[in-house]
């Protein structure tokens, strides 16, 4: 056993977490494969569920959740944790599954080749795009198989597009990820987090070739995409390109996202097109966002804590989404497992069951009837939580911020892809443009 | 393999997460034991470190973190996840270790027998107090061995004390947990989360008998314990009872906790007593708390999101704690791995190294130099984050709340322990006492 | 002398303020008339000024200002103070004149006959509509003559219109006030505070008959009037009806009002019509208003204090108004003399002079150089005040409110005019509709 | 008549407000004198009222009120308006009388000779200290005679004291004002707005020589005076020096002032001394003040609007003051007539009558039953206004501020009196010390 272990600063022998965990993970993975070979799982697909009127609960965001847990770097936001720390990715998938998610997205956000090598990122070279995507598929499948969940392979917007590369170049990036998804046989595909419908359409076109069902979401608000295309028009273009499910994800809070999906719905109706609707908003309150969403807010990404939504905010969101006709209801950045559970609990009457994680959660706070302090037991009821206006505990802070409004979009010099890290000189110029 | 798996509502065969995970966990645990038998780890103890002037970084709170992940029930707040979902507890330990924690506390909060059977809790009967405590020790040891960390066995306040049971009864509860800690050979002991110094002293007396070093923290603010004993007097009593390390944990925000520890320090100096100082505050802003801390705030426990502190708040806390002479610096409820990492990053100059998780975090936001959007790259600097006053995004909410002030303390009828669940009639009475 | 005076509760003889003041006022009024008969004042009219490109500064709101001073009743909001307490009305006119107002509006807001007898109001019967209007004209003229100011006779929306009375009935109400204005020879006329452009047009038609210049303002926001007519369409209709000056007053904060005037301007340009522009906003921040303006806000009218704008807010407003091409710039409810002075100070470079009241005010706080405390002297500069984000000192209050949204408009039963006071039963029904 | 009038910029003849007003005022004053010579008013004195248990309602602050009306300069804050604009001072007195004030303080705040010539102030030289004080007495008496009110001559802290002048010099400044008060035969005397009890005692000693009753208030908070003397000790010293009434005024909000008066009361009780209690707080919310009060807040004096208290806040203050045993209840800076009326309305049950100004105000908003809009009529009740948490309409502003903490006090170079205006160089140095 002695090859594992190293000498610490205190002069004592130790062993690293990773070394042991890798050994254990290898064992586990083998175990799962043995088990599943023996099972003949035959789950309903995404479209069969939606066509049957079922509610499909999505999962939450991985990059924000794993950043807080220590496995993702804010800035590049790339998913190399699938290779470097599979146990952490697996655990987060488990938590979402337990919270009620019916879809586990492969953790392949920003896993296109060009992003994995952008601005000094080492992943493309040291690990490789293919390995990151493959590991993501394996982990998602392992966990999905432990419950009633589908695996969705996801692609998202590329630096190549923002740098004005050819359509063919951009499509090739998507194709490379798709090849992995097909090899690993994911259940369906999602093109998500697009600011420009043009690029989203290209993505849908690529994914559609596979024959698998395709969902497409944009990270836009009611004002539409960065080129000024309205939500209604975006939805129409995506459906025409082959998406069976359309909606929004990320960039805006639940209320704003629902407003945008409503505009998409109206656009589809006007065009007499049919598609299922989907929403995966932020779990942050962003009433003060501009057109480009929460990235412009001064708090992004390391000061967003006071904006985190409560489970009760999410129950209201789930109800409104349902009432609007949306049936694929999930979350994005900021959504933690308990937020997903809140969707599942709110819609439990419609679905007829609670998620596993509700064994540790009473509806509308009723587990508080077990609290030691009587005034906390007195909060064990819906009326209390429904009406609470939670204080920030931050009297020296405002309640809204002015977003940065640089008005920079596709094609701007400062958005260009570059392999080398941002230089000191480049940073200096940016610091001068920033107000404080 | 086929005995595992069940039939889902959609009429398809499935397998539960737990069944598989248990199988895998059993394998992993065996693996670890095999490995560690072969290693002769010989880490410095807690007092050797503190005596040598080293900074010891504690871990964060488990009940809040695991509640959000779906494994702990708010209300009872008991740690049966050590038995029911060891993989989730293990992962959280790993994350704290990776973030820089030098101490992993056994997840034995509220794991005294009387708490595990209070107000309808099934754990004492269905699982048993001993099993919960043993599993907690095993998991903490497994993970601690993967890095430079000690295992601390922890006890906390009991319903028996609040129900005015005899000193002997209360002490027996602590002894029962201590027996497990000795059997599992934890590195040192912590008596934490006491509102009454009288009970804390009893706990220290029990733990001290073991011969292991004892730390003691109270969940009090500058006004002192629930019987009006000042922080300075509390510290003196705890040290006289045998604690080598004293301080505060939980119930108040970092600033308030430091104020309290300062009063403890002054009390010890006045009494010419020596002890190491320790602080493990909340990761919530609570300027509006009364004497009993955040439990009285109307947002407790399901609306605290807007109060969550940022990593920058924690860096300021770590620096202030260090300047005050505190060398055991950790966190409590609300502290997530990235908060612990913030302590380790702030004190990296003094310690000479960064934690493992900093591979995914640039100091003061510098990883943002890799962000795609130029205005976010412009935030890659200390000056920006240090001065940010983060907005809540909640213009319809206040910034402070009036705490519930029931003035109920030890001995009050409503605080009494009861095996049966809180009845509808009891709840009704409580609801009427609550304002909304 | 002895007829004046009464017996107080303490058994001592006293004299009322009113009795003496009336005697003194009678003397004063006579004095002014004697003086002015001898002067041949020959001021430029409103249109000559605006046509010449001069900036005309309006005055501020009387009903809110005099309510706080104790002379106007919130609820009816009628101007009987012109008869009951002329000294108070005169003093407020003086202050606005001194602050820089070039127009003194007769205090005839809501002085139509039907309003003076609505819901139990005693004024129509006890004093008479005519006397109130006449006294208003006399006082305004007295003060206007003391400086460079014009007198504008004003009419506003009527309960008759909201109660669906005939056009003839509504027009007769305006005519009755106009008769007084003509007899007293005001300099020009303003139709202000209209929620429905239909009624505003009727008012302009009546006023236009007089041959005097007519200004017309509506209390609408960017969403337009209560019947859904856009600001641009409203402006067009008003100009076509004969208004030479159009704009908005009341109901919204400066920023919102400027947005609305901008839409009016665009509407006029599109219709190739010419008119001068005018704005008289609230001195309250109302970002959270709905279509009907600040009356719907829960703080209206007795909790608006935290919304009061600073003088610096007004300087920014004056500059934006000027840049937008507005040349008649004043205020409405909440505007106190120092707010009007702020307009005059901001536009002093364009106008070439400061108002009289600036003898007691340094530009951008420079009089603070005379303060005793050095840290207050350090605030004697524009940069300081321009950037200040003033705190509310109210940590338990939100920053925005949800407006009441009853959606009740012209013709609704509850808006109907009634002579008798609102009954207990009527109130009870209303209280039940209100949330708290 | 033709000598009055001047030529304006537009080439037309005009007359100034002041010229005419002076003529009218001369007439009025004569009239009052004629009337009052014929009346034998025989009002109870201040001590007779308080000894009999009567509630005495004070008035509100003049410098802030008249600054907004255009007659007082922020910075020097001196009361030359008594000579320059007597009509404005008179009107404000009238409004307070009408609102329920039983005491009209002469507008002699900061009217000591050394203040009238400090830092470039022209008043001492151009008008003279004596004239300002005399005019203040005349105006207050005129108005007081119109109702049930006493005239109180007031002195306040001096620049001489802060500049470390001899006790004799400081006392001479008070004596000079006292000579006028005796000549004009005010009803009693107030030493108010002292930051150092030493100076306040000197003032009381001087005033006491007159034989008139003396009240003394300090502008301190619960932490005591600038030399660290506690409120209890301050009260004891003031009473021993001869004050019959003690309390606080200015610098802090109602709640804080009541806390301070409570400490004074306890100090007197401990010392077995008897005195009447008095409170005249700010009408601004200042929970975030430090020891020196609102002057340190960044919003002072031109950004305090969002902190202005509502009438309902004042009703709560009046009730709490009464319950605490305070019987002389008034206000200071920020108090406008409607705030004083709120005191009189809250205590109407105890006093048996409402003030005159209540003819224009319904108790707890009941005049709103006459409002046109039904949802505003629905606010015609106590429950509504009592529970309202008014929004600021300022989502980009915080709710509390950090006070400037220069820690400069008596004797500091920067506090020294100087006749010449603050120089550019002096200002520059100050600007550098100020954060923004």
CSV table of C-alpha atoms in Angstrom, one decimal, chain A residues 176-399:
chain,number,residue,atom,x,y,z
A,176,UNK,CA,-17.6,17.0,-31.4
A,177,UNK,CA,-19.7,17.0,-28.2
A,178,UNK,CA,-22.6,15.2,-30.0
A,179,UNK,CA,-20.3,12.4,-31.0
A,180,UNK,CA,-19.7,11.6,-27.4
A,181,UNK,CA,-23.3,11.9,-26.5
A,182,UNK,CA,-24.2,9.4,-29.2
A,183,UNK,CA,-21.4,7.0,-28.2
A,184,UNK,CA,-22.6,7.2,-24.6
A,185,UNK,CA,-26.3,6.9,-25.7
A,186,UNK,CA,-27.8,9.8,-23.8
A,187,UNK,CA,-31.6,9.9,-23.7
A,188,UNK,CA,-32.1,13.3,-25.3
A,189,UNK,CA,-30.2,16.5,-26.1
A,190,UNK,CA,-30.4,20.1,-24.9
A,191,UNK,CA,-29.0,23.2,-26.6
A,192,UNK,CA,-28.9,25.7,-23.8
A,193,UNK,CA,-27.5,29.1,-22.7
A,194,UNK,CA,-27.5,30.9,-26.0
A,195,UNK,CA,-27.6,34.7,-26.2
A,196,UNK,CA,-28.0,34.7,-30.0
A,197,UNK,CA,-30.7,32.8,-31.6
A,198,UNK,CA,-28.6,32.4,-34.8
A,199,UNK,CA,-26.1,30.3,-32.9
A,200,UNK,CA,-28.9,28.4,-31.1
A,201,UNK,CA,-30.4,27.4,-34.4
A,202,UNK,CA,-27.0,26.1,-35.6
A,203,UNK,CA,-26.8,24.0,-32.5
A,204,UNK,CA,-30.3,22.6,-32.9
A,205,UNK,CA,-29.5,21.8,-36.5
A,206,UNK,CA,-26.5,19.8,-35.5
A,207,UNK,CA,-28.2,18.0,-32.6
A,208,UNK,CA,-31.3,17.2,-34.7
A,209,UNK,CA,-29.2,15.1,-37.1
A,210,UNK,CA,-28.8,12.6,-34.3
A,211,UNK,CA,-32.5,11.6,-34.3
A,212,UNK,CA,-32.8,12.2,-30.6
A,213,UNK,CA,-35.3,14.6,-29.2
A,214,UNK,CA,-33.9,18.1,-28.9
A,215,UNK,CA,-34.7,20.9,-26.4
A,216,UNK,CA,-33.4,24.4,-26.8
A,217,UNK,CA,-33.3,27.2,-24.3
A,218,UNK,CA,-31.9,30.7,-24.5
A,219,UNK,CA,-30.5,32.9,-21.8
A,220,UNK,CA,-32.6,35.9,-22.8
A,221,UNK,CA,-35.1,38.1,-21.1
A,222,UNK,CA,-38.3,39.7,-22.4
A,223,UNK,CA,-36.3,42.1,-24.5
A,224,UNK,CA,-35.0,39.3,-26.7
A,225,UNK,CA,-31.6,38.1,-27.9
A,226,UNK,CA,-28.5,40.2,-28.2
A,227,UNK,CA,-29.3,41.0,-31.8
A,228,UNK,CA,-32.8,42.2,-30.9
A,229,UNK,CA,-34.8,39.1,-32.0
A,230,UNK,CA,-37.9,38.9,-29.8
A,231,UNK,CA,-38.5,35.9,-27.6
A,232,UNK,CA,-41.5,35.0,-29.8
A,233,UNK,CA,-39.4,35.0,-32.9
A,234,UNK,CA,-36.6,33.1,-31.2
A,235,UNK,CA,-39.1,30.3,-30.3
A,236,UNK,CA,-40.4,30.1,-33.8
A,237,UNK,CA,-36.9,29.8,-35.3
A,238,UNK,CA,-35.9,27.1,-32.8
A,239,UNK,CA,-38.9,25.0,-33.4
A,240,UNK,CA,-38.5,25.4,-37.2
A,241,UNK,CA,-34.9,24.2,-36.8
A,242,UNK,CA,-36.1,21.1,-35.1
A,243,UNK,CA,-36.5,21.7,-31.4
A,244,UNK,CA,-39.4,19.9,-29.7
A,245,UNK,CA,-39.1,21.7,-26.5
A,246,UNK,CA,-38.2,25.4,-26.2
A,247,UNK,CA,-37.7,27.9,-23.4
A,248,UNK,CA,-35.2,29.9,-21.4
A,249,UNK,CA,-32.5,29.1,-18.9
A,250,UNK,CA,-30.1,31.1,-16.7
A,251,UNK,CA,-29.5,34.9,-16.7
A,252,UNK,CA,-32.8,36.0,-15.1
A,253,UNK,CA,-34.8,35.3,-12.0
A,254,UNK,CA,-37.9,33.1,-12.1
A,255,UNK,CA,-40.4,35.8,-12.6
A,256,UNK,CA,-38.5,37.3,-15.5
A,257,UNK,CA,-38.0,33.9,-17.1
A,258,UNK,CA,-41.6,33.1,-16.9
A,259,UNK,CA,-42.4,36.4,-18.6
A,260,UNK,CA,-40.0,35.5,-21.4
A,261,UNK,CA,-41.4,32.0,-21.8
A,262,UNK,CA,-44.9,33.5,-22.0
A,263,UNK,CA,-43.7,35.7,-24.9
A,264,UNK,CA,-42.3,32.6,-26.6
A,265,UNK,CA,-45.6,30.8,-26.1
A,266,UNK,CA,-47.5,33.6,-27.7
A,267,UNK,CA,-45.0,33.7,-30.6
A,268,UNK,CA,-45.5,30.0,-31.3
A,269,UNK,CA,-49.3,30.4,-31.1
A,270,UNK,CA,-49.2,33.3,-33.5
A,271,UNK,CA,-47.1,31.1,-35.9
A,272,UNK,CA,-49.4,28.1,-35.3
A,273,UNK,CA,-46.4,26.0,-34.2
A,274,UNK,CA,-46.5,23.5,-31.4
A,275,UNK,CA,-43.7,22.8,-28.9
A,276,UNK,CA,-43.4,21.9,-25.3
A,277,UNK,CA,-42.3,24.7,-23.0
A,278,UNK,CA,-39.4,24.7,-20.5
A,279,UNK,CA,-37.9,27.0,-18.0
A,280,UNK,CA,-34.7,26.8,-16.0
A,281,UNK,CA,-34.2,30.2,-14.3
A,282,UNK,CA,-31.6,31.5,-11.9
A,283,UNK,CA,-32.1,31.1,-8.2
A,284,UNK,CA,-31.2,34.7,-7.7
A,285,UNK,CA,-33.6,37.7,-7.5
A,286,UNK,CA,-32.6,40.0,-10.4
A,287,UNK,CA,-35.3,42.7,-10.8
A,288,UNK,CA,-32.6,45.2,-11.6
A,289,UNK,CA,-31.1,43.4,-14.6
A,290,UNK,CA,-30.7,44.9,-18.0
A,291,UNK,CA,-31.0,43.1,-21.3
A,292,UNK,CA,-28.0,40.9,-20.7
A,293,UNK,CA,-29.0,39.5,-17.4
A,294,UNK,CA,-27.2,38.9,-14.1
A,295,UNK,CA,-23.7,38.9,-15.5
A,296,UNK,CA,-23.9,42.6,-15.7
A,297,UNK,CA,-24.9,43.0,-12.1
A,298,UNK,CA,-22.0,44.3,-10.0
A,299,UNK,CA,-22.5,41.3,-7.6
A,300,UNK,CA,-21.8,38.7,-10.3
A,301,UNK,CA,-20.4,36.2,-9.5
A,302,UNK,CA,-19.0,36.5,-5.9
A,303,UNK,CA,-21.5,38.8,-4.2
A,304,UNK,CA,-24.8,37.3,-5.2
A,305,UNK,CA,-25.6,35.7,-1.8
A,306,UNK,CA,-28.3,38.3,-0.7
A,307,UNK,CA,-30.2,37.6,-3.9
A,308,UNK,CA,-30.5,33.8,-3.4
A,309,UNK,CA,-34.2,32.8,-3.6
A,310,UNK,CA,-35.9,30.9,-0.8
A,311,UNK,CA,-37.6,27.6,-1.2
A,312,UNK,CA,-40.9,29.5,-0.9
A,313,UNK,CA,-40.0,31.7,-3.8
A,314,UNK,CA,-39.5,28.5,-5.8
A,315,UNK,CA,-42.8,27.0,-4.8
A,316,UNK,CA,-44.4,30.2,-6.2
A,317,UNK,CA,-42.4,29.9,-9.3
A,318,UNK,CA,-43.3,26.3,-9.8
A,319,UNK,CA,-47.0,27.1,-9.5
A,320,UNK,CA,-46.8,30.0,-11.9
A,321,UNK,CA,-44.8,28.0,-14.4
A,322,UNK,CA,-47.3,25.2,-14.2
A,323,UNK,CA,-50.3,27.6,-14.6
A,324,UNK,CA,-48.6,29.0,-17.7
A,325,UNK,CA,-48.5,25.6,-19.3
A,326,UNK,CA,-44.8,24.9,-18.8
A,327,UNK,CA,-44.2,21.2,-18.1
A,328,UNK,CA,-40.5,21.0,-18.1
A,329,UNK,CA,-39.6,22.9,-15.0
A,330,UNK,CA,-36.1,23.1,-13.6
A,331,UNK,CA,-33.4,25.6,-12.6
A,332,UNK,CA,-30.0,26.9,-13.4
A,333,UNK,CA,-27.3,28.8,-11.6
A,334,UNK,CA,-28.0,29.1,-7.9
A,335,UNK,CA,-30.4,26.3,-7.8
A,336,UNK,CA,-29.4,23.8,-5.1
A,337,UNK,CA,-31.1,20.5,-4.4
A,338,UNK,CA,-33.6,22.0,-1.9
A,339,UNK,CA,-34.8,24.4,-4.6
A,340,UNK,CA,-35.5,21.5,-6.9
A,341,UNK,CA,-37.3,19.7,-4.0
A,342,UNK,CA,-39.4,22.8,-3.7
A,343,UNK,CA,-40.7,22.4,-7.2
A,344,UNK,CA,-41.4,18.7,-6.6
A,345,UNK,CA,-43.3,19.5,-3.4
A,346,UNK,CA,-45.3,22.3,-4.9
A,347,UNK,CA,-46.4,20.1,-7.7
A,348,UNK,CA,-46.9,17.0,-5.7
A,349,UNK,CA,-50.7,17.2,-5.8
A,350,UNK,CA,-50.5,17.2,-9.6
A,351,UNK,CA,-47.9,14.4,-9.7
A,352,UNK,CA,-49.3,12.3,-6.9
A,353,UNK,CA,-46.0,11.7,-5.1
A,354,UNK,CA,-43.2,13.4,-3.2
A,355,UNK,CA,-39.5,13.1,-4.0
A,356,UNK,CA,-37.3,11.0,-1.9
A,357,UNK,CA,-35.6,14.0,-0.2
A,358,UNK,CA,-39.0,15.0,1.2
A,359,UNK,CA,-38.5,12.4,3.9
A,360,UNK,CA,-36.3,15.1,5.4
A,361,UNK,CA,-38.6,18.0,4.7
A,362,UNK,CA,-42.1,18.8,5.8
A,363,UNK,CA,-44.4,20.6,3.4
A,364,UNK,CA,-44.4,24.3,4.1
A,365,UNK,CA,-42.2,24.0,7.1
A,366,UNK,CA,-44.2,21.5,9.1
A,367,UNK,CA,-41.1,19.6,10.3
A,368,UNK,CA,-40.6,22.6,12.6
A,369,UNK,CA,-43.3,21.1,14.8
A,370,UNK,CA,-40.3,19.1,16.1
A,371,UNK,CA,-38.2,22.1,17.0
A,372,UNK,CA,-37.2,22.6,20.6
A,373,UNK,CA,-38.1,26.3,20.8
A,374,UNK,CA,-41.8,27.0,20.9
A,375,UNK,CA,-41.6,30.2,18.8
A,376,UNK,CA,-40.0,28.2,16.0
A,377,UNK,CA,-42.6,25.5,16.3
A,378,UNK,CA,-45.1,28.3,15.8
A,379,UNK,CA,-43.6,28.7,12.3
A,380,UNK,CA,-44.7,25.2,11.2
A,381,UNK,CA,-47.3,26.5,8.7
A,382,UNK,CA,-47.8,27.7,5.2
A,383,UNK,CA,-49.3,31.1,6.1
A,384,UNK,CA,-46.2,32.0,8.0
A,385,UNK,CA,-43.7,31.3,5.2
A,386,UNK,CA,-45.9,32.4,2.4
A,387,UNK,CA,-46.1,35.9,3.8
A,388,UNK,CA,-42.6,36.4,5.2
A,389,UNK,CA,-40.6,39.2,3.6
A,390,UNK,CA,-37.1,38.1,4.5
A,391,UNK,CA,-34.7,40.8,5.7
A,392,UNK,CA,-31.2,40.9,4.4
A,393,UNK,CA,-29.4,41.7,7.6
A,394,UNK,CA,-27.5,44.2,5.5
A,395,UNK,CA,-28.6,47.7,6.4
A,396,UNK,CA,-25.6,49.3,4.7
A,397,UNK,CA,-26.4,47.8,1.4
A,398,UNK,CA,-29.0,48.8,-1.2
A,399,UNK,CA,-31.8,46.6,-2.5
